[in-house]
Structures are given as structure tokens and as C-alpha cells.
């Protein structure tokens, strides 16, 4: 039996997380399926940031480092992130970008695993992960071994030369999830350390870094964590490693006694040593406030809704788009799939633009991927229905085939 | 003849920059002399940020990368900074912290000047500059040569081993200014490159990087540029070097074609290669707006006011504090002094706290420095008068000698 729109409205009425949508401020009548690129704005953010800007900065001035607790803000935000990724509060630090944090983690891992010189990764990893690894390889005279984005290929390439295995937990294109626990165990058995990029995991997919015995991880603040554009990223280092970690971005905020102004760098005890310079506080205050949406949220329930949204999308694509040469680039098995679904189509770019013109926002990834992110906190079942209906109409009417949709923009 | 308070009111009435104070939102009746630590908030920031947060993020969502021009924001902010430091717009990039940018610059300089292995600096440099140099030295098997904070000591240490001379233009404690042009020329004659830290210069002191033939520079967005707490920093690379620069934080925003998602890092043409990950946009939008205060401002006039404020402070300290064992740690010659004046006193910490309790904010630097910053855009001559009067009263009454002023806070 085919699903109709009313069935989806019923699913929304039964959804125990439906009320979370009210915690976000979304444009009227927009269907936003790009929360995996930039999370939506929590509704309380403008008022909170007004207070932070006009109050803490404007009136509190330099005193706010003490009086508003800016000095401990990275630790407080980190504790909120830690809960979402199966880490202890003192294993996570927030600040800098994902790229910069990956640089710290990779350098630390190569120093911990001296004598080995190979960084193992997949060539389909997110580009900045590859680029940072290339920068690190040049500095440490290391080698990068690239394999296909496939568990068997990764495991086959683990040998006694591999110092560190660097993988992204949920692939940014396909949405495929690696089995973190299994792969980490096999990497450890081969004598390698594991760094996981959680950019497309944190806040939407079940992550338990400590159950998986992960060594290090990094992740993004502006996707499913909804921290705002360019929100600070996070870095995780397992407690068993932290006192041996030496990361080369040895700025004053990672010093044992930053305000004693001594001449010699001495890393702070614990995870604070992963800090570098003064963090971008306005951006971090936004992330801090955004994470409050997750207070008391049941993460398995969130994951179940994300899976149900993805399953519904795939089912409707099968039902409604069979005539239009779409491929499904994501796993059909919900256990192997993150919180987005990727379609493929030769006219993918123009189809995404035609959807945007109809108020439905997904995104496009080269060369032919249409990516639809299902942020379970604010995407409704009926949104999925309306999106697939809209794609079907766009295809039937050749609505995508207009100059304005075919011309590329700077950021796609 | 001694100056009185009315004389200072007259000086303010004659000040052609007096109207700029209205562009800032300062607490009622506060005298804020810590703009060299955290600049005051430009009055238009709350409204601008409200629009950026609720409008560009909340309503524009991912589209704002194109529609609100987020993708070019670092370049636009950099062009505003470039004008203030004697650089061309395409020689400056904004993003990351000062520490991270210094890391990029030092690594680049060591790669440009291969065969030489010494980083020459002063042991009295700002700590994070030293710490970052230590991190770089370990990575590049380089050596740091520390000398006294003194032009003659620096010049005497320049020899054929020095790859790069790293100095802070205005010393964070004493406020002493190095002769950038002279020192850079002598460093070049010795075959070294020069990196200048402009943290306490940009926005208050005359800087002309290209007239001095500086090679690279870094600087801070949250001091005299008033970009907000932890505002992104900037990095300058002279045009003659940029195509040869390879910085190791090779993130995707520094790639030649970041949205083509190719596997191999290729640095962008020009200064964009100094970018790394996604910048903290909310913090950068605040800096962008804050820099508009400098539109059309005559920088020599700004510098002249800064010097006049410092001269007045020193004159009043001489007149009113002679009995209280203060030292003056800053140059008396205004041409050798930045935009703050440092006093020394054994009870410096408590005196600063007693001043804060009276609504006068300066700051304390270990072990005995009382630091008073004279941000010429919003500090008045009468503020200087009232501050020195207050110090005199605090000393006469032993007002500083209370437990609440003697106990140290986390951030001083």
C-alpha cells in the first residue's frame, strides 16, 4: 500500500519529538533539509546573543572573563558535547575549526605511535581531512595510504606500518556509517591508533566513543549541533592518552598556567592542552546556547526518528521517482546509514536549484549527488512527503531545465 | 603650572575625534582603560548582529553563504584591516586566532629560508608568541634564540644562522615600540625574514608594513579593532612571498578550488592560502561591523590623540603620585610608546582592583605592572585626569589594602 500525505501527518502527530521543532526558528513554509550542512537556528539564540553582546561584552567588558565565566566556557561547552558522543566531560575540548583540531589530533597520534609512518584513510573522506593529513604528512615525513570507502578495503590495509587510521564515521556523501567499535578494535590489534571525524554524526547518530575505545575524534559545531555558521569544533582525546599527548599548536590557552606568563610552554594537565589561542567567544556562546536544546533529550529516540525519516524518504523515492533515473547512493539499511540520504542524478545540480526555488532546501555535492539531511529535531514526516512529491513534479515538468537553475553559484 | 580637571575638559572640547566616543556603547560612568585587552563595543553591533543571527542564519540558512556573501567575508574584513596597517588588500587574511596565524607564518618563514634554523625573538615577547615558536621549533628541528627586549640586543643577535626574526611591534607590558623599518632592513641585510606581531598596534599606532618591507605579520581583532571577545585574528604576507608560501594548516578554505572536492591539496593563488577551516562567522561578522568605525578616519590624527593621552597620563603621574613609589615602565618619549602606559608598584594587583571598584578599569600584568590602555577612539582627556586622581586617593587612604582587593581572580 502506498503512503499518502495524510499518513505522514499522522506520523508527525504520533512523533514524541515533534515538539522540539518549536525550539527552532525556521522560515515560514520552508522545508529545510540541509541541517547536515548548517543547522537551523534555535529560537532562543537571538535573545541569548543579544544579552551576550550588549550585556556581557558591551557592559561587562573585560570583567566578563571572570564574571560571565568566559574563561571556563570551552570546558562547559565541551561537557555538553561529551554527553552526545559517549565521552567523559574531561575528554573533550571545544575551539578552533574541525580542520585545526584534526591537525592537532593527527600530530599527537603520530607522536604517540612513533616508529610508524603511515596515515591510513579513505580517498573518499571529506576533502579537508585529506588536505590536513597531507599537511601533517609533509611535516612528519609520513606517508598517506588511501583506500576505497569500504570496510573490507580499510581492514585489508591495516598493517604494522600504520600509525593512525583516520576515518569519518558517517560519510559526507553517501551517509554510510562505519562500525566504529569493530574497526577500532581491529586497528588496535594491528597496533594503530584511531581518529574518528564525527562531523556528520554528533547530534544525530548514536556515537559512543568510549564503548568503541576510540583514541581521538574531532567534530563540527555547526551541523547537527546547530551552533551557528562556522561554530567552533570539538576534539576528543581518550583519558588514557591525554597526559602523553603533545600537540604542536602550543598556544597560551593550552598552557598549565596561562596567566603567569612564564617563558616556557608547559601543557596544561588534561584535555585543556588541546586549546591554542583565545577562542572566538561570540561564536562559542552561540554554540553553548544551542546545545541546551539537547538537554534531557533521549539520544536513542532521536536516532530512531532520524532512521524513520530516512526510511520514509527512500520508500517514497522508490514509489514516486522510479521513472526518472535517480540512483540511491546511501545504504538502504537504516543501521548502516547516518542522518542524510544521497540520491544521484546527472542533472542533480539543477534539480537541487529547482527545489530551492520551491522552498525546499537540500544540497548538491560534486559530481552528481543530491543530499537531503534529516535533522530529527526539526524535520517532519510530512516534509519528506512534500519533498519527494516536489521532485516528482520537477521531473515531470522538466522544471529543472532552465538557465537560472543550470548556472553554478560560488558555494554549492 | 599644574593641570586641573577643567583644563582636561577643555582638551576634550578641542578634540576633533571626540565625536567617535558616541560610536561606542560604554557603561554609564565607567572609565575604560583596558581597550588594549578587549576593545569596547561599537554601538551599532547589537542591531547588526541581531540581523546576522536572526536574519542571515535564522532565515537565510545555508543560502547566506552566497546571498549574504559569507564566502567572501574573510577577504572583505581583511581589506578593512589592510588599510590600517599599510598593507594591500590582497596581502591580508582574517580567521583563526593570533596564535594559529603565527604558527602558519613561522612555518612558512622557515620553509622560505631553508638552511637556516634559528628563530630570533625577545624573551619578553608575549607568552603565546614564545609558546608557538617552541611548538614550531620542535616540528622543524629549529632553535630559538632569546634576547632582551632591546633594539641593540636584537640587532647584535642577528647572524647568518637566523632564519626569522619574530618581534612584537608594541610590547604588551612596557608599550615600547620597535623601529619596524630599521630593524626589518637590518634583518634583511643579515639574510633573515621578519614577522611582526601587531596585537597592540593595529588600530591605535601607525603601522606601515609595506613601507617597512615587512615579510609577514599577525595581529589581533579584539583589542584596538574592537571586534568582540576572541574576534578572529589576521595574518599578513607580503605579495613578493605569497606564491612561495606553504603553510602546513592546509584546510579546505585555503584550497585553490574548495568546492570541487578534489583529493589533493593545492594552495589557492594568493593570500587565500592562509585560510584553513570554516571561519567562526558570527565572530567574524562582529569584527566586520566593528571595523566600519574606522571608515574615513585619519590614522595620523588618531595616533596623535593616543600620544597626547599618554603624555597627559605621565605628566599627571609625575605631578600627583610622586609620593607613592610608582615606577613608569613605559617610554616617556611618545614616539617610542604605543597606546598604553605601564606603571609598576609592589601592590599593583590590589591597586588595580581598587580602581575597578571605583569604576575605572585598567589591568594588571605579572609581577607588578599596572597597565592603562588609551584607546583614542573613546578615551577622554578628563578620564585620564580622573584616573590619576583616583589612584592618588587610593594610595592616600590605603584603599587598596583590603582582602577583597588582595585576592587573585582567575583572569587578571
Coordinates of C-alpha atoms in Angstrom, one line a residue, chain B:
Chain B
X1 CA 51.9 75.1 36.0
X2 CA 49.8 72.1 37.1
X3 CA 46.9 70.9 35.0
X4 CA 43.5 70.9 36.6
X5 CA 40.3 69.0 35.7
X6 CA 38.9 72.0 33.8
X7 CA 42.0 72.0 31.6
X8 CA 41.2 68.4 30.6
X9 CA 37.6 69.2 29.8
X10 CA 38.9 72.0 27.5
X11 CA 41.2 69.5 25.8
X12 CA 38.2 67.2 25.2
X13 CA 36.2 70.1 23.8
X14 CA 39.0 70.8 21.3
X15 CA 39.5 67.1 20.4
X16 CA 38.5 66.6 16.8
X17 CA 38.0 62.9 17.4
X18 CA 35.7 63.4 20.4
X19 CA 32.6 62.5 18.5
X20 CA 33.9 59.0 17.9
X21 CA 33.1 58.2 21.5
X22 CA 29.4 58.3 20.6
X23 CA 30.0 55.4 18.2
X24 CA 30.7 53.1 21.2
X25 CA 28.3 51.8 23.9
X26 CA 30.2 52.2 27.2
X27 CA 28.7 51.6 30.6
X28 CA 27.5 54.8 32.3
X29 CA 30.1 56.5 34.4
X30 CA 32.8 53.8 33.7
X31 CA 36.3 54.8 32.7
X32 CA 37.5 52.0 30.5
X33 CA 41.3 51.9 30.1
X34 CA 41.5 48.3 29.0
X35 CA 40.7 48.6 25.3
X36 CA 44.2 47.1 24.7
X37 CA 42.9 43.9 26.3
X38 CA 39.3 43.9 25.0
X39 CA 38.0 46.8 22.9
X40 CA 34.7 48.4 23.7
X41 CA 31.6 47.5 21.8
X42 CA 30.7 49.7 18.9
X43 CA 27.1 50.9 19.5
X44 CA 25.8 49.5 16.2
X45 CA 26.9 46.0 16.9
X46 CA 23.8 44.6 18.7
X47 CA 21.5 45.6 15.8
X48 CA 23.9 44.3 13.2
X49 CA 24.4 41.0 15.0
X50 CA 20.7 40.6 15.5
X51 CA 20.2 40.9 11.8
X52 CA 23.1 38.5 11.2
X53 CA 21.8 35.9 13.6
X54 CA 18.0 36.1 13.2
X55 CA 18.2 37.1 9.6
X56 CA 21.2 35.7 7.8
X57 CA 21.4 32.5 9.9
X58 CA 17.8 32.0 11.1
X59 CA 16.0 32.9 7.8
X60 CA 18.8 32.7 5.2
X61 CA 20.2 29.5 6.5
X62 CA 22.7 27.8 4.1
X63 CA 21.8 30.3 1.3
X64 CA 23.6 33.0 3.2
X65 CA 26.9 31.6 2.1
X66 CA 26.0 33.1 -1.3
X67 CA 23.2 35.6 -0.6
X68 CA 24.8 37.3 2.4
X69 CA 28.3 36.9 1.0
X70 CA 29.7 34.8 3.8
X71 CA 32.0 33.1 1.4
X72 CA 33.9 36.3 0.7
X73 CA 33.7 37.7 4.3
X74 CA 37.3 36.9 5.2
X75 CA 38.5 38.8 2.2
X76 CA 36.2 41.8 2.9
X77 CA 37.3 42.0 6.5
X78 CA 40.9 41.6 5.5
X79 CA 40.6 44.6 3.2
X80 CA 39.4 46.8 6.1
X81 CA 42.3 45.7 8.2
X82 CA 44.8 46.1 5.4
X83 CA 44.1 49.9 5.2
X84 CA 45.0 50.3 8.9
X85 CA 48.4 48.5 8.7
X86 CA 49.9 49.8 5.5
X87 CA 49.2 46.6 3.5
X88 CA 47.5 45.9 0.2
X89 CA 44.1 44.3 0.5
X90 CA 45.4 41.1 -1.1
X91 CA 48.2 40.7 1.5
X92 CA 45.9 40.2 4.5
X93 CA 43.7 37.3 5.5
X94 CA 41.4 37.1 8.6
X95 CA 40.4 34.0 10.5
X96 CA 41.7 31.7 13.3
X97 CA 43.4 33.1 16.4
X98 CA 46.6 35.1 16.5
X99 CA 48.4 32.0 17.9
X100 CA 47.3 29.8 15.0
X101 CA 48.2 32.5 12.5
X102 CA 51.6 32.9 14.0
X103 CA 52.1 29.2 13.6
X104 CA 51.3 29.5 9.9
X105 CA 53.6 32.4 9.5
X106 CA 56.6 30.9 11.4
X107 CA 56.3 27.6 9.5
X108 CA 56.1 29.5 6.2
X109 CA 59.1 31.6 7.1
X110 CA 61.3 28.6 8.0
X111 CA 60.3 26.9 4.7
X112 CA 61.2 30.1 2.7
X113 CA 64.5 30.5 4.4
X114 CA 65.7 26.9 4.3
X115 CA 69.2 26.1 5.5
X116 CA 68.8 28.5 8.4
X117 CA 67.5 27.1 11.7
X118 CA 67.3 29.9 14.3
X119 CA 64.1 31.8 15.3
X120 CA 65.3 35.0 17.0
X121 CA 63.0 36.7 19.5
X122 CA 62.9 38.5 22.7
X123 CA 62.3 36.6 26.0
X124 CA 59.9 39.5 26.9
X125 CA 57.7 38.8 24.0
X126 CA 54.0 37.9 24.7
X127 CA 54.0 34.4 26.0
X128 CA 51.8 32.8 23.3
X129 CA 54.3 34.0 20.7
X130 CA 57.1 32.2 22.6
X131 CA 54.9 29.1 23.1
X132 CA 54.0 28.9 19.4
X133 CA 57.7 29.3 18.4
X134 CA 58.5 26.5 20.8
X135 CA 56.0 24.3 19.1
X136 CA 57.3 25.2 15.7
X137 CA 60.9 24.7 16.7
X138 CA 60.2 21.1 17.8
X139 CA 58.5 20.4 14.4
X140 CA 61.2 21.9 12.3
X141 CA 64.2 21.0 14.4
X142 CA 64.9 24.7 14.8
X143 CA 66.4 26.6 17.6
X144 CA 65.1 29.7 19.4
X145 CA 67.5 32.4 20.4
X146 CA 66.1 34.6 23.1
X147 CA 67.4 38.1 23.7
X148 CA 66.5 41.0 25.9
X149 CA 63.7 43.3 24.8
X150 CA 66.0 45.9 23.5
X151 CA 66.9 47.0 20.0
X152 CA 70.6 46.7 20.4
X153 CA 70.3 43.2 21.9
X154 CA 68.1 42.1 18.9
X155 CA 70.4 43.6 16.3
X156 CA 73.5 42.1 18.0
X157 CA 72.0 38.6 17.8
X158 CA 71.3 38.8 14.0
X159 CA 73.7 36.5 12.3
X160 CA 73.9 34.1 9.3
X161 CA 72.0 31.4 11.3
X162 CA 68.9 33.4 11.8
X163 CA 66.1 32.3 9.6
X164 CA 63.4 34.6 11.0
X165 CA 63.2 37.4 13.5
X166 CA 59.9 37.4 15.3
X167 CA 59.1 40.5 17.3
X168 CA 56.0 42.2 18.7
X169 CA 55.9 45.8 17.5
X170 CA 54.4 47.3 20.7
X171 CA 55.4 45.4 23.8
X172 CA 52.4 44.2 25.8
X173 CA 53.9 45.2 29.1
X174 CA 56.0 48.3 28.6
X175 CA 54.3 49.7 25.5
X176 CA 57.7 50.3 23.9
X177 CA 57.6 50.4 20.1
X178 CA 60.3 48.9 17.9
X179 CA 61.5 50.8 14.9
X180 CA 60.0 48.4 12.4
X181 CA 61.6 49.8 9.3
X182 CA 65.1 50.0 10.7
X183 CA 65.0 46.5 12.3
X184 CA 63.5 44.9 9.2
X185 CA 66.1 46.4 7.0
X186 CA 68.9 45.1 9.2
X187 CA 67.3 41.7 9.5
X188 CA 67.1 41.5 5.7
X189 CA 70.8 42.6 5.4
X190 CA 71.6 39.6 7.6
X191 CA 69.5 37.3 5.4
X192 CA 66.6 36.8 7.9
X193 CA 62.9 37.3 7.4
X194 CA 60.8 39.4 9.8
X195 CA 57.5 38.5 11.3
X196 CA 55.8 41.3 13.3
X197 CA 53.1 40.8 15.9
X198 CA 50.8 43.8 15.7
X199 CA 48.5 42.8 18.6
X200 CA 49.0 46.2 20.4
X201 CA 49.5 48.2 17.3
X202 CA 46.7 47.7 14.8
X203 CA 44.0 50.4 15.2
X204 CA 46.0 52.7 17.5
X205 CA 49.6 53.0 16.4
X206 CA 50.9 54.0 13.0
X207 CA 51.8 50.8 11.1
X208 CA 53.1 50.7 7.5
X209 CA 54.1 47.2 6.8
X210 CA 55.0 47.8 3.2
X211 CA 57.0 50.9 3.8
X212 CA 59.0 48.8 6.3
X213 CA 59.2 45.9 3.8
X214 CA 57.9 43.5 6.5
X215 CA 57.7 39.9 5.3
X216 CA 54.9 38.7 7.4
X217 CA 52.8 39.9 10.3
X218 CA 49.9 38.8 12.6
X219 CA 47.6 40.7 14.8
X220 CA 44.6 40.6 17.0
X221 CA 40.9 41.5 16.2
X222 CA 39.7 42.1 19.7
X223 CA 41.9 44.9 21.1
X224 CA 42.0 48.2 19.4
X225 CA 40.0 46.9 16.4
X226 CA 37.0 46.3 18.8
X227 CA 35.9 43.1 17.1
X228 CA 34.5 41.5 20.2
X229 CA 35.8 38.8 22.6
X230 CA 38.0 36.3 20.8
X231 CA 37.5 38.1 17.5
X232 CA 39.3 36.4 14.6
X233 CA 42.9 37.5 14.1
X234 CA 44.7 38.5 10.9
X235 CA 47.8 37.4 9.1
X236 CA 49.8 39.4 6.5
X237 CA 52.2 38.0 3.9
X238 CA 54.0 40.4 1.6
X239 CA 53.0 40.0 -2.0
X240 CA 56.5 39.2 -3.1
X241 CA 56.4 36.0 -0.9
X242 CA 52.9 34.7 -1.2
X243 CA 53.2 32.4 -4.2
X244 CA 56.2 30.7 -2.5
X245 CA 54.5 30.3 0.9
X246 CA 53.4 26.8 2.0
X247 CA 51.7 26.9 5.4
X248 CA 51.0 23.5 7.0
X249 CA 47.4 24.1 8.2
X250 CA 46.2 23.1 4.7
X251 CA 42.5 23.1 5.3
X252 CA 39.9 23.3 2.6
X253 CA 39.2 27.0 2.8
X254 CA 42.8 27.6 1.7
X255 CA 42.4 25.3 -1.4
X256 CA 42.5 26.6 -4.9
X257 CA 39.1 25.1 -5.6
X258 CA 37.5 24.3 -2.3
X259 CA 34.1 23.2 -3.7
X260 CA 35.4 20.9 -6.3
X261 CA 36.3 18.4 -3.5
X262 CA 39.4 17.0 -5.2
X263 CA 41.7 14.6 -3.3
X264 CA 44.9 16.6 -3.4
X265 CA 45.5 19.9 -1.6
X266 CA 46.5 22.7 -3.9
X267 CA 47.0 26.1 -2.3
X268 CA 44.8 28.9 -3.5
X269 CA 46.5 31.6 -5.5
X270 CA 47.4 34.5 -3.3
X271 CA 46.6 35.2 0.3
X272 CA 43.6 32.9 0.5
X273 CA 46.0 30.0 1.0
X274 CA 46.5 31.3 4.6
X275 CA 42.9 30.2 5.4
X276 CA 42.3 26.7 6.9
X277 CA 38.8 25.6 8.0
X278 CA 35.4 27.2 8.1
X279 CA 35.8 30.5 9.9
X280 CA 33.7 31.4 13.0
X281 CA 31.2 33.5 11.1
X282 CA 29.3 35.1 14.0
X283 CA 32.6 36.3 15.5
X284 CA 33.8 37.5 12.1
X285 CA 30.6 39.3 11.3
X286 CA 31.1 41.3 14.5
X287 CA 34.6 42.2 13.6
X288 CA 33.5 43.2 10.1
X289 CA 30.9 45.6 11.5
X290 CA 33.3 46.9 14.2
X291 CA 35.9 47.9 11.6
X292 CA 33.3 50.3 10.0
X293 CA 34.1 52.7 12.8
X294 CA 37.5 53.3 11.2
X295 CA 35.8 54.3 7.9
X296 CA 37.3 57.6 6.7
X297 CA 39.3 58.0 10.0
X298 CA 42.6 59.9 9.7
X299 CA 45.1 57.5 11.2
X300 CA 47.9 60.1 11.9
X301 CA 45.2 62.1 13.8
X302 CA 44.2 59.0 15.8
X303 CA 47.9 58.4 16.6
X304 CA 48.4 62.0 17.7
X305 CA 45.5 61.7 20.2
X306 CA 46.8 58.4 21.6
X307 CA 50.1 60.1 22.2
X308 CA 48.5 63.1 23.8
X309 CA 46.6 60.9 26.2
X310 CA 49.7 59.0 27.2
X311 CA 51.7 62.2 27.6
X312 CA 48.9 63.6 29.8
X313 CA 48.8 60.5 31.9
X314 CA 52.6 60.5 32.5
X315 CA 52.6 64.2 33.4
X316 CA 49.8 63.7 35.9
X317 CA 51.5 60.7 37.4
X318 CA 54.6 62.8 37.9
X319 CA 52.5 65.6 39.5
X320 CA 50.2 63.6 41.7
X321 CA 51.8 60.2 42.5
X322 CA 55.4 61.2 43.3
X323 CA 55.0 60.2 47.0
X324 CA 53.8 56.6 46.3
X325 CA 56.7 54.6 44.9
X326 CA 55.3 54.1 41.4
X327 CA 57.7 53.4 38.6
X328 CA 56.9 54.2 34.9
X329 CA 57.7 51.2 32.8
X330 CA 56.9 52.8 29.5
X331 CA 59.0 55.2 27.4
X332 CA 58.4 58.8 28.2
X333 CA 59.1 59.7 24.6
X334 CA 55.8 59.4 22.8
X335 CA 57.5 58.4 19.6
X336 CA 58.8 55.2 21.3
X337 CA 55.5 54.4 23.1
X338 CA 52.3 52.6 21.9
X339 CA 48.8 53.4 23.1
X340 CA 49.2 52.2 26.7
X341 CA 51.3 53.2 29.7
X342 CA 52.5 50.8 32.3
X343 CA 53.2 51.8 35.9
X344 CA 55.0 49.5 38.3
X345 CA 54.1 49.1 42.0
X346 CA 54.6 46.3 44.5
X347 CA 50.9 46.5 45.3
X348 CA 49.9 46.7 41.7
X349 CA 47.3 44.0 41.7
X350 CA 45.4 45.4 44.6
X351 CA 45.5 48.9 43.3
X352 CA 44.0 47.8 40.0
X353 CA 41.2 46.0 41.9
X354 CA 40.6 49.2 44.0
X355 CA 40.3 51.2 40.8
X356 CA 37.9 48.7 39.3
X357 CA 35.7 49.0 42.4
X358 CA 35.6 52.8 41.6
X359 CA 34.5 52.1 38.0
X360 CA 37.9 52.6 36.5
X361 CA 39.2 49.6 34.5
X362 CA 42.8 49.1 33.8
X363 CA 44.6 45.7 34.1
X364 CA 47.4 44.0 35.9
X365 CA 50.3 42.0 34.4
X366 CA 52.6 39.9 36.5
X367 CA 54.6 40.6 38.6
X368 CA 54.0 44.3 39.3
X369 CA 52.6 46.0 36.2
X370 CA 49.5 48.3 36.2
X371 CA 48.6 48.7 32.6
X372 CA 46.4 51.6 31.3
X373 CA 45.3 51.5 27.7
X374 CA 44.3 54.7 26.0
X375 CA 42.1 53.7 23.1
X376 CA 42.0 57.0 21.3
X377 CA 38.5 56.4 19.8
X378 CA 36.7 56.6 23.1
X379 CA 39.0 57.6 26.0
X380 CA 38.7 61.3 27.0
X381 CA 41.4 63.6 28.5
X382 CA 39.2 64.0 31.5
X383 CA 39.2 60.2 32.0
X384 CA 42.9 60.4 32.4
X385 CA 42.7 63.1 34.9
X386 CA 40.1 61.3 37.0
X387 CA 42.1 58.1 36.9
X388 CA 45.3 59.6 38.3
X389 CA 43.2 61.5 40.9
X390 CA 41.6 58.2 41.9
X391 CA 45.0 56.4 42.2
X392 CA 46.2 59.2 44.4
X393 CA 43.2 58.9 46.7
X394 CA 43.6 55.1 46.8
X395 CA 47.2 55.5 47.9
X396 CA 46.5 58.3 50.4
X397 CA 43.7 56.3 52.0
X398 CA 45.4 52.9 51.7
X399 CA 42.1 51.9 50.0
X400 CA 43.9 49.0 48.2
X401 CA 44.7 47.3 51.4
X402 CA 41.5 45.2 51.8
X403 CA 41.1 41.4 51.5
X404 CA 38.7 41.8 48.6
X405 CA 41.3 43.6 46.5
X406 CA 44.2 41.4 47.5
X407 CA 42.7 38.0 46.5
X408 CA 43.5 37.0 42.9
X409 CA 40.9 36.2 40.3
X410 CA 41.2 33.6 37.5
X411 CA 41.9 36.1 34.8
X412 CA 43.9 39.2 35.7

